[in-house]
CSV table of C-alpha atoms in Angstrom, one decimal:
chain,number,residue,atom,x,y,z
A,256,MET,CA,11.3,-15.5,-24.9
A,257,THR,CA,13.4,-14.6,-21.8
A,258,ASP,CA,16.3,-16.7,-20.8
A,259,ARG,CA,15.6,-19.5,-18.2
A,260,ILE,CA,17.2,-21.9,-15.9
A,261,LEU,CA,15.7,-25.3,-14.8
A,262,ILE,CA,16.2,-26.3,-11.1
A,263,ILE,CA,15.8,-30.0,-10.5
A,264,ASP,CA,14.7,-30.6,-7.0
A,265,PHE,CA,15.9,-33.7,-5.2
A,266,GLY,CA,14.0,-33.0,-2.0
A,267,SER,CA,16.2,-30.3,-0.2
A,268,GLN,CA,14.3,-28.1,2.3
A,269,VAL,CA,16.0,-25.0,0.8
A,270,THR,CA,15.5,-25.6,-3.0
A,271,GLN,CA,13.2,-22.6,-3.2
A,272,LEU,CA,16.1,-20.5,-2.0
A,273,ILE,CA,18.2,-21.5,-5.3
A,274,ALA,CA,15.4,-20.1,-7.3
A,275,ARG,CA,15.2,-16.9,-5.3
A,276,ARG,CA,19.1,-16.1,-5.8
A,277,VAL,CA,18.8,-16.9,-9.5
A,278,ARG,CA,15.8,-14.6,-10.0
A,279,GLU,CA,17.6,-12.1,-7.8
A,280,ALA,CA,20.3,-12.0,-10.7
A,281,GLY,CA,17.5,-11.2,-13.0
A,282,VAL,CA,17.1,-14.6,-14.6
A,283,TYR,CA,13.8,-16.4,-14.7
A,284,CYS,CA,13.9,-20.0,-13.4
A,285,GLU,CA,11.5,-22.8,-12.3
A,286,ILE,CA,11.8,-25.8,-10.0
A,287,VAL,CA,10.6,-29.2,-11.1
A,288,PRO,CA,10.6,-32.5,-9.0
A,289,PHE,CA,13.2,-34.8,-10.4
A,290,GLN,CA,10.6,-37.4,-11.4
A,291,LYS,CA,9.2,-34.8,-13.9
A,292,ALA,CA,12.5,-33.4,-15.1
A,293,ASP,CA,12.6,-35.6,-18.2
A,294,GLU,CA,9.2,-34.7,-19.4
A,295,VAL,CA,9.8,-30.9,-18.7
A,296,PHE,CA,13.2,-30.4,-19.9
A,297,ASP,CA,12.6,-30.2,-23.7
A,298,ASP,CA,9.6,-27.9,-23.4
A,299,PHE,CA,11.2,-25.6,-20.9
A,300,ALA,CA,14.1,-25.1,-23.1
A,301,PRO,CA,16.6,-23.9,-20.4
A,302,ARG,CA,19.8,-22.1,-20.9
A,303,ALA,CA,21.5,-24.2,-18.0
A,304,VAL,CA,20.4,-26.8,-15.2
A,305,ILE,CA,21.0,-26.6,-11.5
A,306,LEU,CA,20.6,-29.7,-9.4
A,307,SER,CA,19.5,-29.2,-5.9
A,308,GLY,CA,20.4,-31.0,-2.7
A,309,GLY,CA,18.5,-33.7,-1.1
A,310,PRO,CA,18.2,-36.4,1.6
A,311,ALA,CA,18.9,-39.4,-0.3
A,312,SER,CA,22.3,-41.3,-0.6
A,313,VAL,CA,23.7,-41.6,-4.3
A,314,HIS,CA,25.4,-44.9,-3.4
A,315,GLU,CA,22.2,-46.6,-2.4
A,316,ALA,CA,19.9,-48.3,-4.9
A,317,ASP,CA,16.8,-46.8,-6.3
A,318,THR,CA,17.7,-43.1,-5.3
A,319,PRO,CA,17.1,-40.1,-7.4
A,320,ARG,CA,19.1,-39.7,-10.6
A,321,VAL,CA,19.8,-36.8,-13.1
A,322,PRO,CA,18.0,-37.5,-16.6
A,323,GLU,CA,20.6,-38.7,-19.0
A,324,ALA,CA,19.3,-36.2,-21.6
A,325,ILE,CA,20.5,-33.3,-19.4
A,326,PHE,CA,24.0,-34.5,-19.5
A,327,ALA,CA,23.9,-35.2,-23.2
A,328,SER,CA,22.4,-31.7,-23.8
A,329,GLY,CA,25.8,-29.9,-23.5
A,330,LEU,CA,24.1,-27.3,-21.3
A,331,PRO,CA,25.9,-25.8,-18.2
A,332,ILE,CA,25.1,-27.8,-15.0
A,333,LEU,CA,25.7,-26.8,-11.4
A,334,GLY,CA,25.3,-29.5,-8.8
A,335,ILE,CA,24.6,-28.5,-5.2
A,336,CYS,CA,25.3,-31.1,-2.4
A,337,TYR,CA,23.3,-34.2,-3.4
A,338,GLY,CA,23.4,-32.6,-6.9
A,339,GLU,CA,27.2,-32.7,-6.9
A,340,GLN,CA,27.2,-36.3,-5.7
A,341,ALA,CA,24.8,-37.3,-8.3
A,342,ILE,CA,27.1,-35.8,-11.0
A,343,CYS,CA,29.9,-37.7,-9.6
A,344,GLY,CA,28.0,-40.9,-9.2
A,345,GLN,CA,26.5,-40.9,-12.7
A,346,LEU,CA,29.6,-39.6,-14.6
A,347,GLY,CA,32.2,-42.0,-13.4
A,348,GLY,CA,33.2,-40.8,-10.0
A,349,ASP,CA,32.4,-42.4,-6.5
A,350,VAL,CA,30.3,-41.5,-3.4
A,351,GLU,CA,30.3,-43.3,-0.2
A,352,PRO,CA,29.1,-43.1,3.3
A,353,SER,CA,31.1,-40.9,5.7
A,354,HIS,CA,31.8,-40.8,9.4
A,355,GLU,CA,33.1,-37.3,9.2
A,356,ARG,CA,29.9,-35.4,8.4
A,357,GLU,CA,29.5,-31.7,8.0
A,358,PHE,CA,26.4,-29.8,9.1
A,359,GLY,CA,26.3,-26.2,9.7
A,360,ARG,CA,29.0,-23.5,9.2
A,361,ALA,CA,32.3,-24.6,7.6
A,362,PHE,CA,35.2,-23.1,5.6
A,363,VAL,CA,36.5,-24.0,2.3
A,364,ASP,CA,40.2,-23.5,1.0
A,365,VAL,CA,40.2,-22.3,-2.7
A,366,LYS,CA,42.6,-24.6,-4.5
A,367,ASP,CA,42.2,-23.2,-8.0
A,368,ASP,CA,40.4,-20.5,-9.9
A,369,CYS,CA,37.4,-21.4,-12.1
A,370,ALA,CA,34.6,-19.6,-13.9
A,371,LEU,CA,32.1,-20.1,-11.0
A,372,PHE,CA,34.5,-18.4,-8.6
A,373,ASP,CA,35.5,-15.6,-11.1
A,374,GLY,CA,35.6,-12.2,-9.3
A,375,VAL,CA,34.3,-13.8,-6.0
A,376,TRP,CA,36.9,-16.2,-4.7
A,377,SER,CA,40.6,-16.5,-5.7
A,378,LYS,CA,43.1,-19.4,-5.4
A,379,GLY,CA,44.7,-19.6,-1.9
A,380,GLU,CA,41.7,-17.9,0.0
A,381,ARG,CA,39.5,-19.3,2.7
A,382,HIS,CA,35.8,-18.6,2.8
A,383,GLN,CA,32.7,-19.5,5.0
A,384,VAL,CA,30.0,-21.7,3.7
A,385,TRP,CA,27.0,-23.7,4.9
A,386,MET,CA,27.4,-27.6,4.8
A,387,SER,CA,24.7,-30.3,5.3
A,388,HIS,CA,25.9,-33.8,4.1
A,389,GLY,CA,26.5,-37.1,5.5
A,390,ASP,CA,28.1,-38.8,2.4
A,391,LYS,CA,31.2,-37.9,0.9
A,392,ILE,CA,32.7,-38.0,-2.8
A,393,SER,CA,35.8,-40.4,-2.8
A,394,ALA,CA,36.5,-40.1,-6.4
A,395,ILE,CA,35.6,-37.5,-9.2
A,396,PRO,CA,34.9,-38.3,-12.9
A,397,ASP,CA,37.4,-37.8,-15.5
A,398,GLY,CA,37.7,-34.2,-16.8
A,399,PHE,CA,36.9,-32.8,-13.4
A,400,ALA,CA,39.4,-30.8,-11.2
A,401,VAL,CA,39.1,-30.0,-7.5
A,402,VAL,CA,38.8,-26.2,-7.0
A,403,ALA,CA,38.0,-26.1,-3.2
A,404,THR,CA,38.3,-28.4,-0.2
A,405,SER,CA,37.0,-28.4,3.4
A,406,ASP,CA,38.2,-30.3,6.5
A,407,ASN,CA,35.7,-33.1,5.8
A,408,ALA,CA,35.0,-32.7,2.1
A,409,PRO,CA,38.1,-33.3,-0.1
A,410,PHE,CA,35.9,-32.3,-3.0
A,411,ALA,CA,34.0,-29.4,-1.6
A,412,ALA,CA,33.9,-27.7,-5.1
A,413,ILE,CA,34.8,-29.5,-8.5
A,414,ALA,CA,34.8,-28.2,-12.1
A,415,ASP,CA,34.8,-29.5,-15.6
A,416,GLU,CA,35.4,-26.1,-17.5
A,417,ASP,CA,35.3,-27.7,-21.0
A,418,ARG,CA,31.8,-29.1,-20.4
A,419,LYS,CA,30.8,-26.3,-18.0
A,420,ILE,CA,29.7,-28.7,-15.2
A,421,TYR,CA,30.3,-27.8,-11.6
A,422,GLY,CA,29.6,-29.0,-8.4
A,423,VAL,CA,29.7,-27.8,-4.7
A,424,GLN,CA,29.2,-29.7,-1.6
A,425,PHE,CA,28.1,-26.7,0.2
A,426,HIS,CA,24.8,-24.8,-0.1
A,427,PRO,CA,25.3,-21.3,-1.9
A,428,GLU,CA,21.7,-20.5,-1.8
A,429,VAL,CA,21.4,-19.9,2.0
A,430,VAL,CA,22.5,-16.6,3.7
A,431,HIS,CA,25.0,-18.6,5.8
A,432,THR,CA,27.1,-18.9,2.8
A,433,PRO,CA,28.0,-15.1,2.5
A,434,ASP,CA,29.1,-15.1,-1.2
A,435,GLY,CA,26.7,-17.8,-2.3
A,436,ALA,CA,24.3,-15.4,-4.1
A,437,LYS,CA,27.3,-14.2,-6.2
A,438,LEU,CA,28.4,-17.6,-7.1
A,439,LEU,CA,24.9,-18.4,-8.4
A,440,ALA,CA,24.8,-15.1,-10.3
A,441,ASN,CA,28.1,-16.2,-11.9
A,442,PHE,CA,26.7,-19.4,-13.0
A,443,ALA,CA,23.5,-17.8,-14.4
A,444,LEU,CA,25.0,-14.8,-16.1
A,445,SER,CA,28.7,-15.6,-17.0
A,446,ILE,CA,28.7,-19.4,-17.4
A,447,ALA,CA,25.0,-19.9,-18.7
A,448,GLY,CA,25.2,-16.6,-20.6
A,449,CYS,CA,21.7,-15.4,-19.5
A,450,THR,CA,21.1,-11.8,-20.1
A,451,GLY,CA,19.6,-11.0,-16.6
A,452,ASP,CA,16.8,-8.9,-17.9
A,453,TRP,CA,13.9,-10.5,-16.1
A,454,THR,CA,12.0,-7.7,-14.2
A,455,MET,CA,8.7,-7.0,-12.7
A,456,ALA,CA,8.0,-4.6,-15.6
A,457,HIS,CA,8.7,-7.4,-17.9
A,458,PHE,CA,6.4,-9.8,-15.8
A,459,ARG,CA,3.6,-7.2,-15.7
A,460,THR,CA,3.5,-6.8,-19.3
A,461,GLU,CA,3.4,-10.6,-20.1
A,462,ALA,CA,0.9,-11.3,-17.3
A,463,ILE,CA,-1.5,-8.8,-18.6
A,464,ALA,CA,-1.4,-10.3,-22.0
A,465,LYS,CA,-1.8,-13.9,-20.6
A,466,ILE,CA,-4.7,-12.7,-18.5
A,467,ARG,CA,-6.5,-11.2,-21.5
A,468,GLN,CA,-6.0,-14.1,-23.6
A,469,GLN,CA,-7.4,-16.4,-20.9
A,470,VAL,CA,-10.4,-14.4,-19.8
A,471,GLY,CA,-11.5,-13.1,-23.1
A,472,LYS,CA,-14.8,-11.5,-22.4
A,473,GLY,CA,-15.5,-13.7,-19.3
A,474,ARG,CA,-16.2,-12.5,-15.8
A,475,VAL,CA,-13.8,-13.0,-12.9
A,476,ILE,CA,-14.5,-13.0,-9.3
A,477,CYS,CA,-11.7,-12.7,-6.7
A,478,GLY,CA,-11.8,-13.4,-2.9
A,479,LEU,CA,-10.0,-10.3,-1.6
A,480,SER,CA,-8.6,-10.6,1.9
A,481,GLY,CA,-6.6,-7.4,2.1
A,482,GLY,CA,-3.3,-9.0,2.3
A,483,VAL,CA,-0.5,-8.5,-0.2
A,484,ASP,CA,-1.0,-11.5,-2.5
A,485,SER,CA,-4.8,-11.1,-3.1
A,486,SER,CA,-4.4,-7.3,-3.3
A,487,VAL,CA,-1.8,-7.5,-6.0
A,488,ALA,CA,-3.6,-10.1,-7.9
A,489,ALA,CA,-6.8,-8.0,-7.9
A,490,VAL,CA,-4.9,-4.9,-9.2
A,491,LEU,CA,-3.2,-6.9,-11.8
A,492,ILE,CA,-6.3,-8.4,-13.1
A,493,HIS,CA,-8.2,-5.3,-13.0
A,494,GLU,CA,-5.6,-3.6,-15.2
A,495,ALA,CA,-5.9,-6.4,-17.6
A,496,VAL,CA,-9.8,-6.7,-17.9
A,497,GLY,CA,-11.2,-3.8,-16.1
A,498,ASP,CA,-14.7,-4.2,-14.7
A,499,GLN,CA,-14.9,-7.8,-15.9
A,500,LEU,CA,-13.6,-8.4,-12.4
A,501,THR,CA,-15.5,-8.3,-9.2
A,502,CYS,CA,-13.8,-8.7,-5.8
A,503,ILE,CA,-15.7,-10.2,-2.9
A,504,PHE,CA,-14.3,-9.2,0.5
A,505,VAL,CA,-15.6,-11.4,3.3
A,506,ASP,CA,-15.1,-9.7,6.7
A,507,HIS,CA,-15.0,-12.5,9.2
A,508,GLY,CA,-14.5,-10.1,12.2
A,509,LEU,CA,-11.0,-11.5,12.9
A,510,MET,CA,-8.9,-8.7,11.2
A,511,ARG,CA,-6.6,-6.2,12.8
A,512,MET,CA,-7.9,-2.8,13.8
A,513,ASP,CA,-9.3,-0.8,11.0
A,514,GLU,CA,-8.1,-3.3,8.3
A,515,ALA,CA,-11.5,-3.9,6.9
A,516,ASP,CA,-12.2,0.0,6.4
A,517,GLU,CA,-8.7,0.3,4.7
A,518,VAL,CA,-9.4,-2.6,2.3
A,519,VAL,CA,-12.8,-1.1,1.3
A,520,SER,CA,-11.5,2.4,1.0
A,521,MET,CA,-8.5,1.4,-1.3
A,522,PHE,CA,-10.3,-0.9,-3.6
A,523,ARG,CA,-13.4,1.3,-4.0
A,524,GLY,CA,-11.8,4.7,-3.7
A,525,ALA,CA,-8.1,4.6,-5.0
A,526,TYR,CA,-8.6,2.0,-7.7
A,527,ASN,CA,-12.5,2.1,-8.3
A,528,ILE,CA,-12.5,-1.8,-8.5
A,529,PRO,CA,-15.9,-3.4,-8.3
A,530,LEU,CA,-16.0,-4.7,-4.7
A,531,VAL,CA,-18.7,-6.6,-2.6
A,532,HIS,CA,-18.1,-6.0,1.0
A,533,VAL,CA,-19.7,-8.8,3.3
A,534,ASP,CA,-19.8,-8.2,6.9
A,535,ALA,CA,-20.1,-11.7,8.2
A,536,SER,CA,-18.5,-11.3,11.6
A,537,ASP,CA,-21.6,-12.4,13.6
A,538,ARG,CA,-21.8,-15.7,11.6
A,539,PHE,CA,-18.0,-16.3,12.1
A,540,LEU,CA,-17.7,-15.5,15.8
A,541,GLY,CA,-21.0,-17.5,16.4
A,542,ALA,CA,-19.5,-20.6,14.7
A,543,LEU,CA,-16.4,-20.2,16.7
A,544,GLU,CA,-18.1,-19.8,20.0
A,545,GLY,CA,-16.6,-22.4,22.5
A,546,VAL,CA,-13.9,-23.7,19.9
A,547,ASP,CA,-10.6,-23.7,21.4
A,548,ASP,CA,-8.5,-26.2,19.2
A,549,PRO,CA,-6.5,-24.2,16.8
A,550,GLU,CA,-6.9,-26.6,13.9
A,551,LYS,CA,-10.7,-26.8,14.4
A,552,LYS,CA,-10.7,-22.9,14.4
A,553,ARG,CA,-9.1,-22.8,11.0
A,554,LYS,CA,-11.5,-25.5,9.6
A,555,THR,CA,-14.5,-23.7,11.0
A,556,ILE,CA,-13.3,-20.4,9.4
A,557,GLY,CA,-12.4,-22.0,6.2
A,558,GLY,CA,-15.7,-24.0,5.8
A,559,LEU,CA,-17.8,-20.8,6.6
A,560,PHE,CA,-15.6,-18.8,4.3
A,561,ILE,CA,-16.6,-20.9,1.5
A,562,ASP,CA,-20.2,-20.8,2.2
A,563,VAL,CA,-20.2,-17.0,2.4
A,564,PHE,CA,-18.1,-16.6,-0.7
A,565,GLU,CA,-20.4,-19.0,-2.6
A,566,GLU,CA,-23.6,-17.3,-1.5
A,567,GLU,CA,-22.3,-13.8,-2.6
A,568,ALA,CA,-20.9,-15.2,-6.0
A,569,GLY,CA,-24.4,-16.5,-6.7
A,570,LYS,CA,-25.9,-13.0,-6.1
A,571,LEU,CA,-23.6,-11.7,-9.0
A,572,GLY,CA,-25.4,-13.8,-11.5
A,573,GLY,CA,-22.6,-16.0,-12.4
A,574,ALA,CA,-19.0,-15.9,-13.3
A,575,ASP,CA,-16.5,-17.7,-15.4
A,576,PHE,CA,-13.2,-17.5,-13.5
A,577,LEU,CA,-12.1,-17.4,-10.1
A,578,ALA,CA,-8.9,-15.3,-9.3
A,579,GLN,CA,-6.6,-16.5,-6.6
A,580,GLY,CA,-3.3,-15.2,-5.2
A,581,THR,CA,-1.4,-18.5,-5.5
A,582,LEU,CA,2.3,-18.1,-5.2
A,583,TYR,CA,5.1,-20.2,-6.6
A,584,PRO,CA,6.0,-21.8,-3.1
A,585,ASP,CA,2.3,-23.0,-3.1
A,586,VAL,CA,2.7,-24.7,-6.6
A,587,ILE,CA,6.3,-26.1,-5.4
A,588,GLU,CA,4.7,-27.6,-2.3
A,589,SER,CA,1.7,-29.1,-4.3
A,590,VAL,CA,4.0,-31.1,-6.4
A,591,SER,CA,6.7,-31.9,-3.9
A,592,PHE,CA,7.9,-35.7,-4.0
A,593,THR,CA,8.8,-35.7,-0.4
A,594,GLY,CA,5.6,-34.6,1.3
A,595,GLY,CA,6.4,-33.8,4.9
A,596,PRO,CA,4.9,-31.5,7.4
A,597,SER,CA,4.3,-28.5,5.2
A,598,VAL,CA,0.8,-29.4,4.4
A,599,THR,CA,-0.1,-29.3,8.0
A,600,ILE,CA,1.9,-26.2,8.6
A,601,LYS,CA,0.2,-24.4,5.7
A,602,SER,CA,-3.2,-25.2,6.9
A,603,HIS,CA,-2.4,-23.2,9.8
A,604,HIS,CA,-2.1,-20.1,7.4
A,605,ASN,CA,-5.0,-20.5,5.0
A,606,VAL,CA,-8.6,-21.1,5.2
A,607,GLY,CA,-9.3,-23.5,2.4
A,608,GLY,CA,-9.9,-23.6,-1.2
A,609,LEU,CA,-13.4,-23.2,-3.0
A,610,PRO,CA,-15.6,-26.4,-3.9
A,611,GLU,CA,-15.4,-27.9,-7.4
A,612,ARG,CA,-19.2,-27.5,-7.5
A,613,MET,CA,-18.7,-23.8,-8.3
A,614,ASN,CA,-17.4,-24.8,-11.7
A,615,LEU,CA,-15.1,-21.9,-12.2
A,616,LYS,CA,-11.6,-22.0,-14.1
A,617,LEU,CA,-8.8,-20.5,-12.2
A,618,VAL,CA,-6.9,-17.3,-12.9
A,619,GLU,CA,-3.7,-17.3,-10.9
A,620,PRO,CA,-1.5,-14.5,-12.1
A,621,LEU,CA,1.1,-14.8,-9.3
A,622,ARG,CA,1.8,-18.5,-9.4
A,623,GLU,CA,5.3,-17.9,-10.8
A,624,LEU,CA,6.3,-15.5,-8.2
A,625,PHE,CA,7.7,-15.6,-4.7
A,626,LYS,CA,6.6,-13.4,-1.9
A,627,ASP,CA,9.2,-10.7,-2.5
A,628,GLU,CA,8.6,-10.7,-6.0
A,629,VAL,CA,4.8,-10.0,-5.5
A,630,ARG,CA,5.8,-7.0,-3.3
A,631,ALA,CA,8.0,-5.8,-6.2
A,632,LEU,CA,5.1,-6.3,-8.5
A,633,GLY,CA,2.8,-4.3,-6.2
A,634,HIS,CA,5.2,-1.3,-6.4
A,635,GLU,CA,5.2,-1.7,-10.0
A,636,LEU,CA,1.5,-1.5,-10.2
A,637,GLY,CA,1.5,1.6,-8.0
A,638,LEU,CA,0.0,0.0,-4.7
A,639,PRO,CA,0.7,1.9,-1.5
A,640,ASP,CA,3.5,0.8,0.9
A,641,SER,CA,0.9,0.2,3.5
A,642,PHE,CA,-0.3,-2.8,1.4
A,643,VAL,CA,2.9,-3.8,-0.4
A,644,LYS,CA,5.1,-3.8,2.7
A,645,ARG,CA,2.5,-5.3,5.1
A,646,HIS,CA,3.7,-8.0,7.2
A,647,PRO,CA,2.5,-11.6,6.5
A,648,PHE,CA,-0.9,-12.3,8.3
A,649,PRO,CA,-2.6,-15.7,8.2
A,650,GLY,CA,-6.1,-16.2,6.7
A,651,PRO,CA,-7.7,-17.1,9.9
A,652,GLY,CA,-6.5,-13.7,11.3
A,653,LEU,CA,-6.7,-13.1,14.9
A,654,ALA,CA,-8.2,-16.4,15.6
A,655,ILE,CA,-4.8,-18.0,16.1
A,656,ARG,CA,-3.5,-15.0,18.0
A,657,LEU,CA,-6.1,-15.9,20.7
A,658,PRO,CA,-5.2,-19.4,22.1
A,659,GLY,CA,-8.3,-20.9,23.6
A,660,ALA,CA,-11.9,-19.9,23.1
A,661,ILE,CA,-12.7,-16.7,21.1
A,662,THR,CA,-14.9,-13.9,22.5
A,663,ARG,CA,-15.7,-10.4,21.2
A,664,ASP,CA,-14.2,-9.1,24.6
A,665,LYS,CA,-10.9,-10.8,24.1
A,666,LEU,CA,-10.7,-9.9,20.4
A,667,ASP,CA,-11.2,-6.2,21.2
A,668,ILE,CA,-8.4,-6.4,23.9
A,669,LEU,CA,-6.0,-8.1,21.5
A,670,ARG,CA,-6.9,-5.6,18.7
A,671,LYS,CA,-6.1,-2.6,20.7
A,672,ALA,CA,-2.8,-4.2,22.2
A,673,ASP,CA,-1.8,-5.3,18.7
A,674,ALA,CA,-2.4,-1.9,17.3
A,675,ILE,CA,-0.3,-0.1,20.0
A,676,TYR,CA,2.5,-2.5,19.3
A,677,LEU,CA,2.6,-1.9,15.5
A,678,ASN,CA,2.2,1.8,16.1
A,679,GLU,CA,5.3,1.9,18.3
A,680,ILE,CA,7.2,-0.2,15.7
A,681,ARG,CA,6.3,2.2,12.9
A,682,GLU,CA,7.0,5.2,15.1
A,683,SER,CA,10.5,3.9,15.8
A,684,GLY,CA,11.2,3.3,12.1
A,685,LEU,CA,11.5,-0.5,12.5
A,686,TYR,CA,8.6,-1.8,10.7
A,687,ASP,CA,10.4,-2.5,7.3
A,688,ALA,CA,13.4,-4.1,9.3
A,689,ILE,CA,11.0,-6.8,10.7
A,690,TRP,CA,9.5,-9.7,8.7
A,691,GLN,CA,6.5,-10.1,11.0
A,692,ALA,CA,5.3,-8.7,14.2
A,693,PHE,CA,2.1,-9.4,16.1
A,694,ALA,CA,0.7,-9.5,19.6
A,695,VAL,CA,-0.9,-12.7,21.1
A,696,LEU,CA,-3.3,-12.8,24.0
A,697,LEU,CA,-2.4,-15.7,26.1
A,698,PRO,CA,-5.2,-17.7,27.9
A,699,VAL,CA,-3.5,-17.0,31.2
A,700,GLN,CA,-4.6,-14.5,33.8
A,701,THR,CA,-2.4,-13.2,36.5
A,702,VAL,CA,-2.7,-11.3,39.6
A,703,GLY,CA,-1.2,-7.8,39.6
A,704,VAL,CA,-1.5,-4.5,41.4
A,705,MET,CA,-2.3,-1.3,39.5
A,706,GLY,CA,-2.3,1.8,41.6
A,707,ASP,CA,-4.3,0.8,44.8
A,708,ALA,CA,-6.3,-1.9,43.3
A,709,ARG,CA,-5.7,-5.7,42.8
A,710,THR,CA,-6.2,-6.9,39.2
A,711,TYR,CA,-6.7,-10.3,37.7
A,712,GLU,CA,-6.1,-9.7,33.9
A,713,TYR,CA,-4.6,-11.3,30.7
A,714,VAL,CA,-0.9,-11.7,29.8
A,715,CYS,CA,-0.1,-10.3,26.4
A,716,ALA,CA,3.0,-11.7,24.4
A,717,LEU,CA,4.7,-9.8,21.7
A,718,ARG,CA,6.4,-11.4,18.8
A,719,ALA,CA,8.8,-10.0,16.2
A,720,VAL,CA,11.1,-11.9,13.8
A,721,THR,CA,13.6,-11.0,11.1
A,722,SER,CA,14.0,-13.0,7.9
A,723,SER,CA,15.7,-12.6,4.7
A,724,ASP,CA,13.8,-15.3,2.9
A,725,GLY,CA,10.8,-16.3,5.0
A,726,MET,CA,12.2,-19.7,5.5
A,727,THR,CA,14.6,-19.2,8.4
A,728,ALA,CA,14.1,-16.5,11.1
A,729,ASP,CA,15.2,-15.0,14.3
A,730,TYR,CA,13.7,-12.8,16.9
A,731,PHE,CA,14.1,-9.1,16.5
A,732,GLY,CA,16.4,-7.4,19.1
A,733,PHE,CA,14.4,-4.6,20.4
A,734,ASP,CA,16.2,-2.5,22.9
A,735,HIS,CA,15.0,-2.3,26.5
A,736,GLU,CA,13.6,1.3,26.2
A,737,PHE,CA,11.3,0.1,23.2
A,738,LEU,CA,10.1,-2.9,25.1
A,739,SER,CA,9.4,-0.9,28.2
A,740,ARG,CA,7.6,1.9,26.5
A,741,THR,CA,5.4,-0.4,24.5
A,742,ALA,CA,4.6,-2.5,27.5
A,743,THR,CA,3.8,0.5,29.6
A,744,ARG,CA,1.3,1.7,26.9
A,745,ILE,CA,-0.4,-1.6,26.4
A,746,ILE,CA,-1.0,-1.9,30.2
A,747,ASN,CA,-2.1,1.7,30.6
A,748,GLU,CA,-4.3,1.8,27.5
A,749,VAL,CA,-5.9,-1.7,27.3
A,750,LYS,CA,-8.2,-2.6,30.1
A,751,GLY,CA,-7.8,-6.3,30.4
A,752,ILE,CA,-4.0,-6.7,30.2
A,753,ASN,CA,-1.8,-6.4,33.3
A,754,ARG,CA,1.3,-8.1,32.1
A,755,VAL,CA,3.4,-8.0,28.7
A,756,VAL,CA,6.1,-10.5,27.9
A,757,TYR,CA,8.4,-10.7,24.7
A,758,ASP,CA,9.0,-14.0,22.9
A,759,ILE,CA,12.6,-14.5,21.8
A,760,THR,CA,12.2,-17.9,20.2
A,761,SER,CA,14.1,-18.4,17.0
A,762,LYS,CA,13.0,-20.4,13.9
A,763,PRO,CA,15.6,-23.1,12.8
A,764,PRO,CA,17.0,-23.4,9.3
A,765,GLY,CA,14.9,-25.9,7.1
A,766,THR,CA,11.5,-25.4,8.1
A,767,ILE,CA,9.1,-24.1,5.5
A,768,GLU,CA,6.6,-21.6,6.8
A,769,TRP,CA,6.6,-19.0,9.5
A,770,GLU,CA,3.7,-18.1,11.9
């Protein structure tokens, strides 16, 4: 069994990033809510444990605690923010409220060398980090030494080298701590002694064996959307069980230009995967007529998708398993102890699950992977870049790129504008540098003059963001020449648009989804 690290989640909004950084070091890890840590710990058999940050205060009653079995295990432990405070609070130190809080960029002064800093930071140096804490450690337990301080955190990093227990008040998992990934790699590889041999080739072999064992001689159906997740899941399952898999592609008429044809061509042609293509665009657009509320659009699309999928599945004469492209962030959110807005946010992206009455067992081969890992697996499986590197696109498709009521004419206008925008991005060699880009047809018409004629047409908004983790994002800085060229093409080539604007809103740290 490959080496693994257990991450205990105390409710930080960026806990997922800890797992991403550890996996980037080639070490498999999983996140578990603190309430389940005790029951998971023995079965998971980790080489080390990482304690995440969180919103609670250690000095208050009934706040989350680290299971005593973890301290008693003798395994290496790294506490981050609340995790460091929990170590101190439970091992004999002290934590108290502070009027000198630290949120955002800060600098730590390295006071001593330690295994966590080995080859990254040295005594006497100063380094940028990202802080997010209101409490402070006022005393550390016996056996610990201070290895770094900041202006408002006298115990910014502590270490008990004998017990291999480390704590940092800052967040090494976020990109705002430039050396953070190296520190986490040090912990996973040098301190915990993990081999760092977890790769997509390794995952592929294990996943195929698991699918074959689970499915046996059963039949599998997969709802194929043409996005990265369902495409990779379908190809992986087909490699495992061949024609026992049938994909159902429900075309709701809300996809981007030519995407439906591309999906059918690739899966029937390049991969020869059994595929049922259902053109249900008339049903969907009829059901959406006059609907302008975005959440009602999503629910309408989701409900009808289930109906169509269930009808087509019935025509196949029955199946035993339903394949889904569930990813690890979905799994984490489903067991999150903090709840929060992510459920509502995520409903904006997806179109709903299938009803229990279908009585199908789930096959979810990607449920252990993050999005970037799914892309890496896609490359491993030989999927073309046009699918593997495709920007995220929500289940409701263009329905949420069209604020207000949806009509065929407006969809046609938006598709053409969106296609021109993406074409210009690709031709400029910028597609892979952007996390997500799309056009939005605003429910606003403006007066303009084109040639000798007065026009009254729609405004098109263009959006593009960069992101290294899909959790924080900033707008992409196109140059004036690109924006001018793209806007000119859209106005000249798309009848119905007479004005183009570019959205430069950023996405702040700490939110979960991007759309």
